[in-house]
Coordinates of C-alpha atoms in Angstrom, one line a residue:
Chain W
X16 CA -31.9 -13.6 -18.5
X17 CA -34.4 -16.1 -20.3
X18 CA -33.0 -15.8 -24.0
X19 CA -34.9 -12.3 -24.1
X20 CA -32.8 -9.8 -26.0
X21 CA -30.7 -7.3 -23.7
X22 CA -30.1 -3.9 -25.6
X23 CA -27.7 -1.3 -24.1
X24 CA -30.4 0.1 -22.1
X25 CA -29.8 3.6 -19.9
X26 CA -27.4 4.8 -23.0
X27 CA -28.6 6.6 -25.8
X28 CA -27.5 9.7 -28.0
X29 CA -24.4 10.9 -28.9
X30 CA -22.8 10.4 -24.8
X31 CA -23.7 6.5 -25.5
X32 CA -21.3 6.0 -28.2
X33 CA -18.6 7.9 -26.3
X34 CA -19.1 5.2 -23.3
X35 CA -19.8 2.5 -24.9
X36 CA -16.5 2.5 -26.6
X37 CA -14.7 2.4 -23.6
X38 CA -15.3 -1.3 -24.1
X39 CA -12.7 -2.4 -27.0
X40 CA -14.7 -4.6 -28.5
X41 CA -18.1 -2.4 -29.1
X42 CA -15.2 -0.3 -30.5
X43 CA -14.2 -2.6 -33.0
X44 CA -18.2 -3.8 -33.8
X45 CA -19.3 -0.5 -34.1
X46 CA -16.5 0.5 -36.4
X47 CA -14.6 -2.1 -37.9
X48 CA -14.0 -2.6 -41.7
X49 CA -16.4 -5.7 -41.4
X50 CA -19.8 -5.6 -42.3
X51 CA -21.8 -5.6 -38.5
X52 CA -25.7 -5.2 -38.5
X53 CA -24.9 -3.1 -35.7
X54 CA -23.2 -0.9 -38.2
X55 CA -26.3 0.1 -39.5
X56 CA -28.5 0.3 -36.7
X57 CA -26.1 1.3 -34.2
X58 CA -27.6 -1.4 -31.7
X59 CA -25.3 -3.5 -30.0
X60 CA -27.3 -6.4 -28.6
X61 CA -25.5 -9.3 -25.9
X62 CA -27.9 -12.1 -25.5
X63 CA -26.1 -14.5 -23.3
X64 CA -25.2 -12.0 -20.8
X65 CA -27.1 -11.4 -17.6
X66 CA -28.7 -8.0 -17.4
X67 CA -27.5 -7.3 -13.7
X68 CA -24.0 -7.6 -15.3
X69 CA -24.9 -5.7 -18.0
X70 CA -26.7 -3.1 -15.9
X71 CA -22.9 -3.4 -13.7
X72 CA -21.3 -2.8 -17.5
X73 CA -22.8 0.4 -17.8
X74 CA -22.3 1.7 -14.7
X75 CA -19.0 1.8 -15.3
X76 CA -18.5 3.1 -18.8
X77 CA -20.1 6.3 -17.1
X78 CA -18.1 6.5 -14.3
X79 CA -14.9 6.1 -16.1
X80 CA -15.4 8.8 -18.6
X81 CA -17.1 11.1 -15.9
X82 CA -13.8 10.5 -13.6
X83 CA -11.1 9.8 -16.0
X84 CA -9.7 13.4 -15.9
X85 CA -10.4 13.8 -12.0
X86 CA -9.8 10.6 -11.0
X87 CA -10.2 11.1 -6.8
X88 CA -12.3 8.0 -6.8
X89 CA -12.1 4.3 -7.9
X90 CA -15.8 3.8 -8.9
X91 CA -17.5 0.8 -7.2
X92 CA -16.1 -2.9 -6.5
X93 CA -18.7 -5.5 -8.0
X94 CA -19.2 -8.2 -5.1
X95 CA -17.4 -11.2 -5.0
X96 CA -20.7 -13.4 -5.5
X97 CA -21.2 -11.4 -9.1
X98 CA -17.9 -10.4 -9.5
X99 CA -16.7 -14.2 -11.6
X100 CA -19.9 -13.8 -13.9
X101 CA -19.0 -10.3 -14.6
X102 CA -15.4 -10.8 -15.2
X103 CA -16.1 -13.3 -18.1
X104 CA -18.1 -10.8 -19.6
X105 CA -16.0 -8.3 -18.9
X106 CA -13.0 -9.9 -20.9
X107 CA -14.8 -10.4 -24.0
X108 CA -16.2 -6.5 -24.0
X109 CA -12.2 -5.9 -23.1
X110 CA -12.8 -3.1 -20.8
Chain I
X28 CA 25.9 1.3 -14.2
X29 CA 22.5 2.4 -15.4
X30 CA 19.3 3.2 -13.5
X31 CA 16.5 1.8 -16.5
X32 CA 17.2 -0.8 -19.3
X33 CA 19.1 -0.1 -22.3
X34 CA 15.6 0.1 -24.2
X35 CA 14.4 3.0 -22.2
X36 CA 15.5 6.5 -23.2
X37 CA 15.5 7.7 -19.2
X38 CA 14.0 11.6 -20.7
X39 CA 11.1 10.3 -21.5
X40 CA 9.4 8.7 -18.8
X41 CA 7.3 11.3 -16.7
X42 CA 8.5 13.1 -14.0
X43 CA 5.9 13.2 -11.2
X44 CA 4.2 16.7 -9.6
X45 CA 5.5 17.4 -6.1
X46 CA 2.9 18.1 -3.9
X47 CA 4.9 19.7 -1.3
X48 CA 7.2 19.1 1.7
X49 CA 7.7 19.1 5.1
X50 CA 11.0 19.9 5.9
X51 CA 12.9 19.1 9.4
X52 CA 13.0 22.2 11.7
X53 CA 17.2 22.8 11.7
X54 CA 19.0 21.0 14.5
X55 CA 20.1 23.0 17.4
X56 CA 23.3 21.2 17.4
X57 CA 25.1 19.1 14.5
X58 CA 24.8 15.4 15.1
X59 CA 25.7 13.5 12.1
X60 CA 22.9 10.4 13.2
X61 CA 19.7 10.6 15.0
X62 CA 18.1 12.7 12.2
X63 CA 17.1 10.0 10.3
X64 CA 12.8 9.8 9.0
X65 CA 13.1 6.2 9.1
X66 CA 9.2 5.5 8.8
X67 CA 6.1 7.8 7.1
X68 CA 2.2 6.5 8.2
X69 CA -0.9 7.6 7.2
X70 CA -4.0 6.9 9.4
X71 CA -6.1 4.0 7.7
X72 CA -8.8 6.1 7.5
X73 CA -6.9 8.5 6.3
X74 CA -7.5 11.7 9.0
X75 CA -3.6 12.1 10.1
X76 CA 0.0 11.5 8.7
X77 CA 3.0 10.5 11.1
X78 CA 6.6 10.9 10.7
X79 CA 9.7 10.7 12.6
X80 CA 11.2 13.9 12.7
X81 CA 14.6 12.7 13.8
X82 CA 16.1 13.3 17.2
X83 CA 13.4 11.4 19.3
X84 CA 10.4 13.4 17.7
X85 CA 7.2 12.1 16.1
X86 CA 5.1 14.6 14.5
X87 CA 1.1 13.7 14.2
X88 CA -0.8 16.4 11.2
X89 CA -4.5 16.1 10.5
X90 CA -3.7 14.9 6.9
X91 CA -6.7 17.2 5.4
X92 CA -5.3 20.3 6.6
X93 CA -1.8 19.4 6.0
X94 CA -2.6 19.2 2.2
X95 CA -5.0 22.8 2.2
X96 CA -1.8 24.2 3.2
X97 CA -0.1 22.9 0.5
X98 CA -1.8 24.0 -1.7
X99 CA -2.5 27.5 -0.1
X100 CA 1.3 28.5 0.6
X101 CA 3.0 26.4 -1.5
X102 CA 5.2 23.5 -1.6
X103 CA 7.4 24.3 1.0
X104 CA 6.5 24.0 4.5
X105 CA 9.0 24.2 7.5
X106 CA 7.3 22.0 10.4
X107 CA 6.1 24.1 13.4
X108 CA 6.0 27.4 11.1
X109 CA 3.1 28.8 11.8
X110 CA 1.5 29.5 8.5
X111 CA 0.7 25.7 9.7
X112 CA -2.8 27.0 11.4
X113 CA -3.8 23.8 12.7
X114 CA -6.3 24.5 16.3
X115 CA -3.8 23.5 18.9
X116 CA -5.8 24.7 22.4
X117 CA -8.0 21.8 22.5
X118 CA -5.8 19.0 23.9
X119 CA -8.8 17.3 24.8
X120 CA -8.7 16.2 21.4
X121 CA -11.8 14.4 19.7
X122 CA -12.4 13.2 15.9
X123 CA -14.1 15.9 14.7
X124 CA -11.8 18.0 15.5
X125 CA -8.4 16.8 15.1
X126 CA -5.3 18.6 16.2
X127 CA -1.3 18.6 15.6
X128 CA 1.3 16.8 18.2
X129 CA 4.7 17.0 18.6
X130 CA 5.6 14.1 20.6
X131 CA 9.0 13.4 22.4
X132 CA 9.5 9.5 22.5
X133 CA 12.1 9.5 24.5
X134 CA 14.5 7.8 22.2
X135 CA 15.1 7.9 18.8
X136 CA 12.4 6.4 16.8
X137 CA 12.8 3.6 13.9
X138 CA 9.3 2.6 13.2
X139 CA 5.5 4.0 13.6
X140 CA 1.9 2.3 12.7
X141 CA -1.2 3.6 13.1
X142 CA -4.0 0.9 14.2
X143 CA -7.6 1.3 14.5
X144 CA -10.2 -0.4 16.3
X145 CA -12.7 0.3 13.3
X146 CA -11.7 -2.6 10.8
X147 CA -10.5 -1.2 7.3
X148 CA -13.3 -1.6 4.3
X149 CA -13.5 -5.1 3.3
X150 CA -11.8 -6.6 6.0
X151 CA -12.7 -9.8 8.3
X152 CA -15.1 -8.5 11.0
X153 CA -13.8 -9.1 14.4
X154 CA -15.6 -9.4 17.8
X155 CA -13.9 -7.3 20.0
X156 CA -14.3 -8.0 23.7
X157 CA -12.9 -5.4 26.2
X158 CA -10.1 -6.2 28.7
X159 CA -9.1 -3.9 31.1
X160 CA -7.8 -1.3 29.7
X161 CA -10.8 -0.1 27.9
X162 CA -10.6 2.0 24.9
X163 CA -13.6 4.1 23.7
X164 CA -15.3 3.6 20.4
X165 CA -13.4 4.4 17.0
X166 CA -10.0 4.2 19.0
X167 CA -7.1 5.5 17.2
X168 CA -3.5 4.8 18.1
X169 CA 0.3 5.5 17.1
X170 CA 2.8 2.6 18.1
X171 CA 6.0 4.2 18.1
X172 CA 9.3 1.8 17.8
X173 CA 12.5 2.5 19.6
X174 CA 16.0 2.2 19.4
X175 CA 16.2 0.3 23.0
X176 CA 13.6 -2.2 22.2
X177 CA 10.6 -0.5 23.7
X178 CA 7.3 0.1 22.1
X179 CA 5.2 3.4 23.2
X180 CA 1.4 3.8 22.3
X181 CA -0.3 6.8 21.7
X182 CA -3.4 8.2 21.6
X183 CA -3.7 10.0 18.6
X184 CA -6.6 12.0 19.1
X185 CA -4.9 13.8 22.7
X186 CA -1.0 12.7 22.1
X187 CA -1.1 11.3 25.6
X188 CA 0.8 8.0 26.1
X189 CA -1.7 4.6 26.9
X190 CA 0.9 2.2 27.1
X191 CA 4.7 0.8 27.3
X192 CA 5.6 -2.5 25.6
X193 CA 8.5 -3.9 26.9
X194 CA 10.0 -7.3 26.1
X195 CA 12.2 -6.8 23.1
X196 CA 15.9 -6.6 23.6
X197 CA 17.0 -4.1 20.4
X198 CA 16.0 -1.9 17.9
X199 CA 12.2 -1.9 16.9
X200 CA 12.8 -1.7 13.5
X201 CA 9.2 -2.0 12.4
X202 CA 5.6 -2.3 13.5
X203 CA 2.5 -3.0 12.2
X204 CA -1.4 -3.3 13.3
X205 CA -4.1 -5.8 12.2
X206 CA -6.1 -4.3 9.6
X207 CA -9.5 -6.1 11.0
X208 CA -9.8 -3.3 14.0
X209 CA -8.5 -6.2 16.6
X210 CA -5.9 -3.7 17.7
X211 CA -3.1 -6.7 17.4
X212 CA 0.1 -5.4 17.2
X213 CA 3.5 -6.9 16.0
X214 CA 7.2 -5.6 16.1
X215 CA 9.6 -6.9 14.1
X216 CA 13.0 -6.0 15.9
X217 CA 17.1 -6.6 15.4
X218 CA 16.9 -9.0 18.3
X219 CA 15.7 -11.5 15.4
X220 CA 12.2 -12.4 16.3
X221 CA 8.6 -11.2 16.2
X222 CA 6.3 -10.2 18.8
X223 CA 2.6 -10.3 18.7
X224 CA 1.0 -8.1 21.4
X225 CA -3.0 -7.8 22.0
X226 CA -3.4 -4.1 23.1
X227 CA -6.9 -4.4 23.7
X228 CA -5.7 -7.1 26.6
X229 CA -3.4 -4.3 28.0
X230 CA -0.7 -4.9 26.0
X231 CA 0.0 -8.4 26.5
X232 CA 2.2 -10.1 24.8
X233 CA 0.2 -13.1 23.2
X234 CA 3.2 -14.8 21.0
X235 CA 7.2 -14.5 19.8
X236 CA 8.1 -15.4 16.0
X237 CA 10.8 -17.2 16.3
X238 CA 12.8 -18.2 12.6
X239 CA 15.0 -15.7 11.2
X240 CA 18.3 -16.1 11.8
X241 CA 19.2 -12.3 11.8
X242 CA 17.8 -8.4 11.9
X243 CA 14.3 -8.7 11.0
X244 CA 13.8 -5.2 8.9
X245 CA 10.0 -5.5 8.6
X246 CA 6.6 -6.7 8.3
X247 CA 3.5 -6.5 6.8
X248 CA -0.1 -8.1 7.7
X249 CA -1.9 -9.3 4.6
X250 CA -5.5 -7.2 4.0
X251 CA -7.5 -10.2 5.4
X252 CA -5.5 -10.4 8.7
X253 CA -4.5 -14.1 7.8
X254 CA -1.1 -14.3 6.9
X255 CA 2.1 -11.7 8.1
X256 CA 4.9 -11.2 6.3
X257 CA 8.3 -11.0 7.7
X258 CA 11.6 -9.9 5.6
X259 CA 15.2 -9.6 7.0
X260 CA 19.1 -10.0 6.6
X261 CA 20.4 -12.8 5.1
X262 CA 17.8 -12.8 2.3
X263 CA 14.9 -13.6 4.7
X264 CA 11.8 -13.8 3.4
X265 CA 8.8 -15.5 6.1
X266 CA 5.3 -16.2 5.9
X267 CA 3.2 -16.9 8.7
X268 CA -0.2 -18.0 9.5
X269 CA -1.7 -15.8 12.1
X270 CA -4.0 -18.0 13.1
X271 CA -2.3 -20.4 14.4
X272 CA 1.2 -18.0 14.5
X273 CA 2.7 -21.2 12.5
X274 CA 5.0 -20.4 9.7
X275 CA 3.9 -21.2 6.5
X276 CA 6.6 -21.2 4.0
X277 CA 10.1 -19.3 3.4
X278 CA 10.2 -17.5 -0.1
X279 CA 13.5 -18.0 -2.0
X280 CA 14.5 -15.5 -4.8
X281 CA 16.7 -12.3 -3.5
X282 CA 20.4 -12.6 -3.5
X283 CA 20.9 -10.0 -0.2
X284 CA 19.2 -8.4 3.2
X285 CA 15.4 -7.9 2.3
X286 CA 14.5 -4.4 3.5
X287 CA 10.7 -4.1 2.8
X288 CA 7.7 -5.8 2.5
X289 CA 3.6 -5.0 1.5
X290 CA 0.9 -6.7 0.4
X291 CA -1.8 -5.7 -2.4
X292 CA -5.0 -4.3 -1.5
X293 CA -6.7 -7.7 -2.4
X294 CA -3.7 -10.1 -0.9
X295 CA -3.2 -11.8 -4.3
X296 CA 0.3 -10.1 -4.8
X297 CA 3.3 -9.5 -2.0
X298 CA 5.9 -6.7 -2.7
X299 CA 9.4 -7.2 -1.4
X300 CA 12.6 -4.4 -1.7
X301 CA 16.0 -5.6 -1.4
X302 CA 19.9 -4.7 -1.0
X303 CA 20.2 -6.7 -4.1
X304 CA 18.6 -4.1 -6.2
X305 CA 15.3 -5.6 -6.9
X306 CA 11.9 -5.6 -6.3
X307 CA 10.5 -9.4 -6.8
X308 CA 6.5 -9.2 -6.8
X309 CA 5.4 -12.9 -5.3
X310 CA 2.2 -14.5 -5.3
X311 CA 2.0 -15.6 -1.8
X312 CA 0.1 -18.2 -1.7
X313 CA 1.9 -20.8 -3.6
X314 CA 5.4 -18.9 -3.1
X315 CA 6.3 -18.1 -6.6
X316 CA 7.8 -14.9 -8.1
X317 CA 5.2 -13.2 -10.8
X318 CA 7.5 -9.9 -11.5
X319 CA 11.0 -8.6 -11.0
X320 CA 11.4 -4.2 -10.7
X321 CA 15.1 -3.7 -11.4
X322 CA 16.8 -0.8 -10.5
X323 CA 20.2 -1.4 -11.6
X324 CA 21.2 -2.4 -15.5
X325 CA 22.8 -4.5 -16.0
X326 CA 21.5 -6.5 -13.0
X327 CA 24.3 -7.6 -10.8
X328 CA 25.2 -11.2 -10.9
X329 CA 24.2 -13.0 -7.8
X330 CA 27.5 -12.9 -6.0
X331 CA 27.9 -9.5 -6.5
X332 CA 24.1 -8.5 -5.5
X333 CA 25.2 -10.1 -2.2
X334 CA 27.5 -7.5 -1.3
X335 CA 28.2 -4.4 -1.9
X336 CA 26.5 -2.4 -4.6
X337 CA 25.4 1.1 -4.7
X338 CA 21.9 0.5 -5.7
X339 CA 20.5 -1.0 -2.6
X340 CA 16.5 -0.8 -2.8
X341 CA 15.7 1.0 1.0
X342 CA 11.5 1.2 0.3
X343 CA 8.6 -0.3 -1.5
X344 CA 5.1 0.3 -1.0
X345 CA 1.6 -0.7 -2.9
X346 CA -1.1 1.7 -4.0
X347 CA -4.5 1.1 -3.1
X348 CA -5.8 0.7 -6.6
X349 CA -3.5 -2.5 -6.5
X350 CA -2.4 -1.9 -9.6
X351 CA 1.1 0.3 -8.6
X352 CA 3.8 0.5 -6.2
X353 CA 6.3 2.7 -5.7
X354 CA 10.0 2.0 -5.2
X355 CA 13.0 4.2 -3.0
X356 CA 16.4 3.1 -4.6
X357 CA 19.8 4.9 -3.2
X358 CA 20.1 6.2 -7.1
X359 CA 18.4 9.5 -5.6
X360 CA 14.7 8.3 -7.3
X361 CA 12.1 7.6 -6.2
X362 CA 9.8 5.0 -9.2
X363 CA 6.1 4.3 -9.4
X364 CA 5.9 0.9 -11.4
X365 CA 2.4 -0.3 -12.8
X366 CA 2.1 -4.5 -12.0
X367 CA 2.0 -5.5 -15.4
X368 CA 5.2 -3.8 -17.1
X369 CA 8.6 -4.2 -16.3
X370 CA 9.3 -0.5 -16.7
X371 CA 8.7 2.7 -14.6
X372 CA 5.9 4.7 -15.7
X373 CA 7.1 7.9 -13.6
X374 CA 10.0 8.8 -11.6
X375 CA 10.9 11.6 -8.8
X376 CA 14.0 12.7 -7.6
X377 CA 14.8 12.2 -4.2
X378 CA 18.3 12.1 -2.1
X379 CA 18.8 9.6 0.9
X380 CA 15.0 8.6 0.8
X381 CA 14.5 6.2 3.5
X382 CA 10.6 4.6 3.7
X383 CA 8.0 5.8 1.4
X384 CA 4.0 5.2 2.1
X385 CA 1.0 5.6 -0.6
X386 CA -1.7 7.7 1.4
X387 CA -4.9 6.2 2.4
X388 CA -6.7 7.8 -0.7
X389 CA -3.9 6.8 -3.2
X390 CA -3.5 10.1 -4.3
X391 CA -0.6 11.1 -2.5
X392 CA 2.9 9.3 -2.0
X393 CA 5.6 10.2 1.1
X394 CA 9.0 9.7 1.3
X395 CA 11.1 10.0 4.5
X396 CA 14.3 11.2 3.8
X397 CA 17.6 11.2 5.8
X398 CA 17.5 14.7 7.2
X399 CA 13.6 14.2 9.0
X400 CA 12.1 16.0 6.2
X401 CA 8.9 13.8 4.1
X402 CA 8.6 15.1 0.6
X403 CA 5.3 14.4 -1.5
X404 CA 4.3 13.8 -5.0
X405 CA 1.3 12.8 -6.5
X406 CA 0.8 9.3 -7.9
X407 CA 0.2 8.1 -11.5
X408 CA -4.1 7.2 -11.1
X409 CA -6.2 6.1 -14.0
X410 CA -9.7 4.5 -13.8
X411 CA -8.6 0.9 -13.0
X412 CA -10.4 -1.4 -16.4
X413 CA -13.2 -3.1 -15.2
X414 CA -11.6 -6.6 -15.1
X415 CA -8.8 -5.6 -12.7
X416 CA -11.9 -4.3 -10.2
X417 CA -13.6 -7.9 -10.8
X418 CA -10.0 -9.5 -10.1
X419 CA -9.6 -7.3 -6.6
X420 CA -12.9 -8.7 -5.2
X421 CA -12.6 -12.2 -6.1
X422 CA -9.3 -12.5 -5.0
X423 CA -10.2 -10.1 -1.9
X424 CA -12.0 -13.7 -0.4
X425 CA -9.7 -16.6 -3.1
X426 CA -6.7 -17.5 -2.5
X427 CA -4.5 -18.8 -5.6
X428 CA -5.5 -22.4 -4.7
X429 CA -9.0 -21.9 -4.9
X430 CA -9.3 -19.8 -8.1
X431 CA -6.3 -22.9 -9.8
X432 CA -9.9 -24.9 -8.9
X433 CA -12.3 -22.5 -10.8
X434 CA -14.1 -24.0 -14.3
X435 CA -13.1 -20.5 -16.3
X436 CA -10.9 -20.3 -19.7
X437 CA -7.3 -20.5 -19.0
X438 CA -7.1 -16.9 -20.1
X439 CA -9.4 -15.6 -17.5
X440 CA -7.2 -18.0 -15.0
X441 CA -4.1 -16.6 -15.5
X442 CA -5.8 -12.8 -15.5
X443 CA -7.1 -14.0 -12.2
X444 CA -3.9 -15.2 -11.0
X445 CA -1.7 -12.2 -11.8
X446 CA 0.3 -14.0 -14.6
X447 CA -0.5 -11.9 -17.3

């Protein structure tokens, strides 16, 4: 976590847009009328978040466009321990 | 009198798909009572289904098989038929190989719950220590309530009957199991109180609930095996601490008898279904109401909701997702509500639906009927958001004091505490 940049690691290539914008406000970075850098180099960097959470984050973009059509299973709880941190990061990404 | 609010144009919410049926066998005479499916159960682990077929009958299915068949010969199913090909010449039962009973009870049957001596996922680990009466590993049992007070357990795996309960003076109108694999029982019954039996201590009879004042109609154990819920006549609505088998508060709200009660997968949220037409959603830890499901518009006026109205709520139930619950209303439907909007998402149709259970999976929802037939549909799922997963765990192990205590934004606070 030490102030190193964290980029959407594991997700890249056309699939990684499709996941990432399962997350509302990627959505609206990545293609809002505003002028991002990350329009540009369609890189979405999150500094202050941890990577675990991150690493949790993406986990669950892929599972929820894998299942959302066959939806037999809920994909995996976050423990409690993690589960606060990741929740505050989870409501600013809005997903 | 209307079914949805004004707002909602009724055609357009979303009829659910059946899945199938299980209808009663005909009876060999006409009675006009005793046919009544007055409870559905799935096994927590989700291996059989139980009903009560009316006339003294329970039927056990292997829950698996049951649904192949659905889908193989269609939706309708007469129970015995025998394009149900379930193995039935191993009556030396095991797990792996489960089979179907048909099992007389003697008398007729109001209430069933499976219980387990393996805990459920995520609950509190218990140490179990055998009494005499000592049941194997992974035991699985059937309680069966009846209409003379006695309680009869089962062994699902062989149908044979372990034990009698006898103490309680009237109708068994519900019963439900521990969900931490201690194999504690309770029975809520018209006599008015509660009982609390240990059946790995040979059925003893550990404590009575005493408090309501009238027909207790049922009860439910919160997730973490802390706290029971009791409902009843006369607007009863009890906690109680099963620790120390203290009550903890009454909840205040409905206007008539309350009928039903569940908790959410994570015990943040407790479901209640009354005569008065609603459905109040409480959080039960500090005893307030977070949502009201109404099923009659306008809604009665208070004095009215007390008495007689033809929209008495008989049914409601949580999904495992903890993020729906479905509703049985005498207006011949059956709703499946999501917690956050005030409006059905989908609706069945169903006539004199009695009890209604999600199954273990959440992919499936019965409803007992009148008759002793169970109809099935399948439930609205979606990918729960990512948030709503974080919510279930922390509130899986916080209760609402503990998170009111938490240094997070007031918007993440009242996420965490259902108010949104």
């Amino acid at each position: 976590m030490g102030g190193e940049e964290e980029t959407y690691v594991g997700c890249e290539g056309p699939d990684a847009i499709e996941h990432a914008l399962t997350s509302g406000t990627i959505k609206a970075m990545l293609s809002g009328p505003g002028q991002f850098a990350e329009n540009k180099t369609s890189e979405v960097s999150f500094r202050e978040l941890p990577s675990h959470g991150l690493s949790k984050v993406c986990m669950y973009f892929t599972c929820k466009v894998r299942r959302t059509n066959s939806s037999t299973e809920t994909p995996e709880f976050p423990t409690p321990e993690r589960a606060l941190e990741l929740l505050m990061a989870v409501n600013f990404l809005d997903c | 009198m209307a079914s949805f609010p004004p707002r909602v144009n009724e055609k357009e919410i979303v009829r659910s798909r059946t899945i199938g049926e299980l209808l009663a066998p005909a009876a060999p005479f006409d009675k006009k009572c005793g046919r009544e499916n007055w409870t559905v159960a799935f096994a927590p682990d989700g291996s059989y289904f139980a009903w009560s077929q009316g006339h003294r009958t329970v039927k056990l299915v292997p829950w698996s098989q049951c649904l192949k068949n659905f889908l193989l010969h269609g939706t309708k199913n007469v129970a015995n038929s025998n394009s149900l090909r379930l193995s039935r010449q191993n009556s030396d039962g095991q797990k792996n190989n489960p089979c179907e009973h048909t099992i007389d009870c003697g008398d007729i049957v109001w209430s069933l719950a499976f219980g387990s001596s393996v805990p459920e996922k995520q609950s509190r680990c218990v140490n179990i220590e055998w009494h005499r009466f000592r049941f194997g590993q992974d035991q699985l049992l059937l309680a069966t309530g009846l209409s003379n007070g006695r309680i009869k357990i089962w062994d699902v795996y062989t149908g044979k009957l372990l034990l009698n309960l006898v103490d309680h003076t009237e109708v068994i109108r519900d019963l439900t199991f521990a969900p931490d694999g201690s194999l504690i029982l309770v029975s809520a019954s018209r006599d008015k109180t509660l009982r609390v039996w240990d059946l790995k201590d040979d059925g003893n009879m550990m404590k009575i609930l005493r408090g309501h004042q009238n027909w207790v109609y049922s009860c439910a154990f919160s997730p973490d095996s802390s706290m029971l819920c009791s409902v009843g006549a006369s607007k009863a609505v009890f906690l109680w601490n099963m620790d120390k088998y203290t009550m903890i508060r009454k909840l205040e709200g409905h206007h008539h008898d309350v009928v039903a009660c569940d908790f959410s997968p994570d015990g943040a949220l407790l479901a209640t279904a009354s005569y008065d037409t609603r459905v109040y959603i409480w959080d039960p830890h500090s005893g307030g109401i977070l949502m009201e499901f109404g099923h009659l518009f306008p809604p009665p006026t208070p004095i009215f909701a007390g008495g007689a109205n033809d929209r008495w709520v008989r049914s409601v139930s949580f999904s495992h997702d903890g993020l729906h619950i479905a509703s049985l209303a005498d207006d011949k439907m059956v709703r499946f509500w999501r917690i956050d909007e005030d409006c059905p998402v989908q609706v069945a149709p169903l006539s004199n639906g009695l009890c209604c259970a999600f199954s273990t999976d959440g992919s499936v929802l019965a409803a007992g009927t009148h008759d002793g037939s169970v109809y099935f549909w399948a439930t609205p799922r979606q990918v729960a958001s990512l948030q709503h997963l974080c919510r279930m765990s922390i509130r899986r192990v916080m209760p609402t004091q503990e998170v009111q205590k938490l240094p997070i934004p007031s918007k993440v606070l009242e996420f965490l505490l259902y108010r949104i």
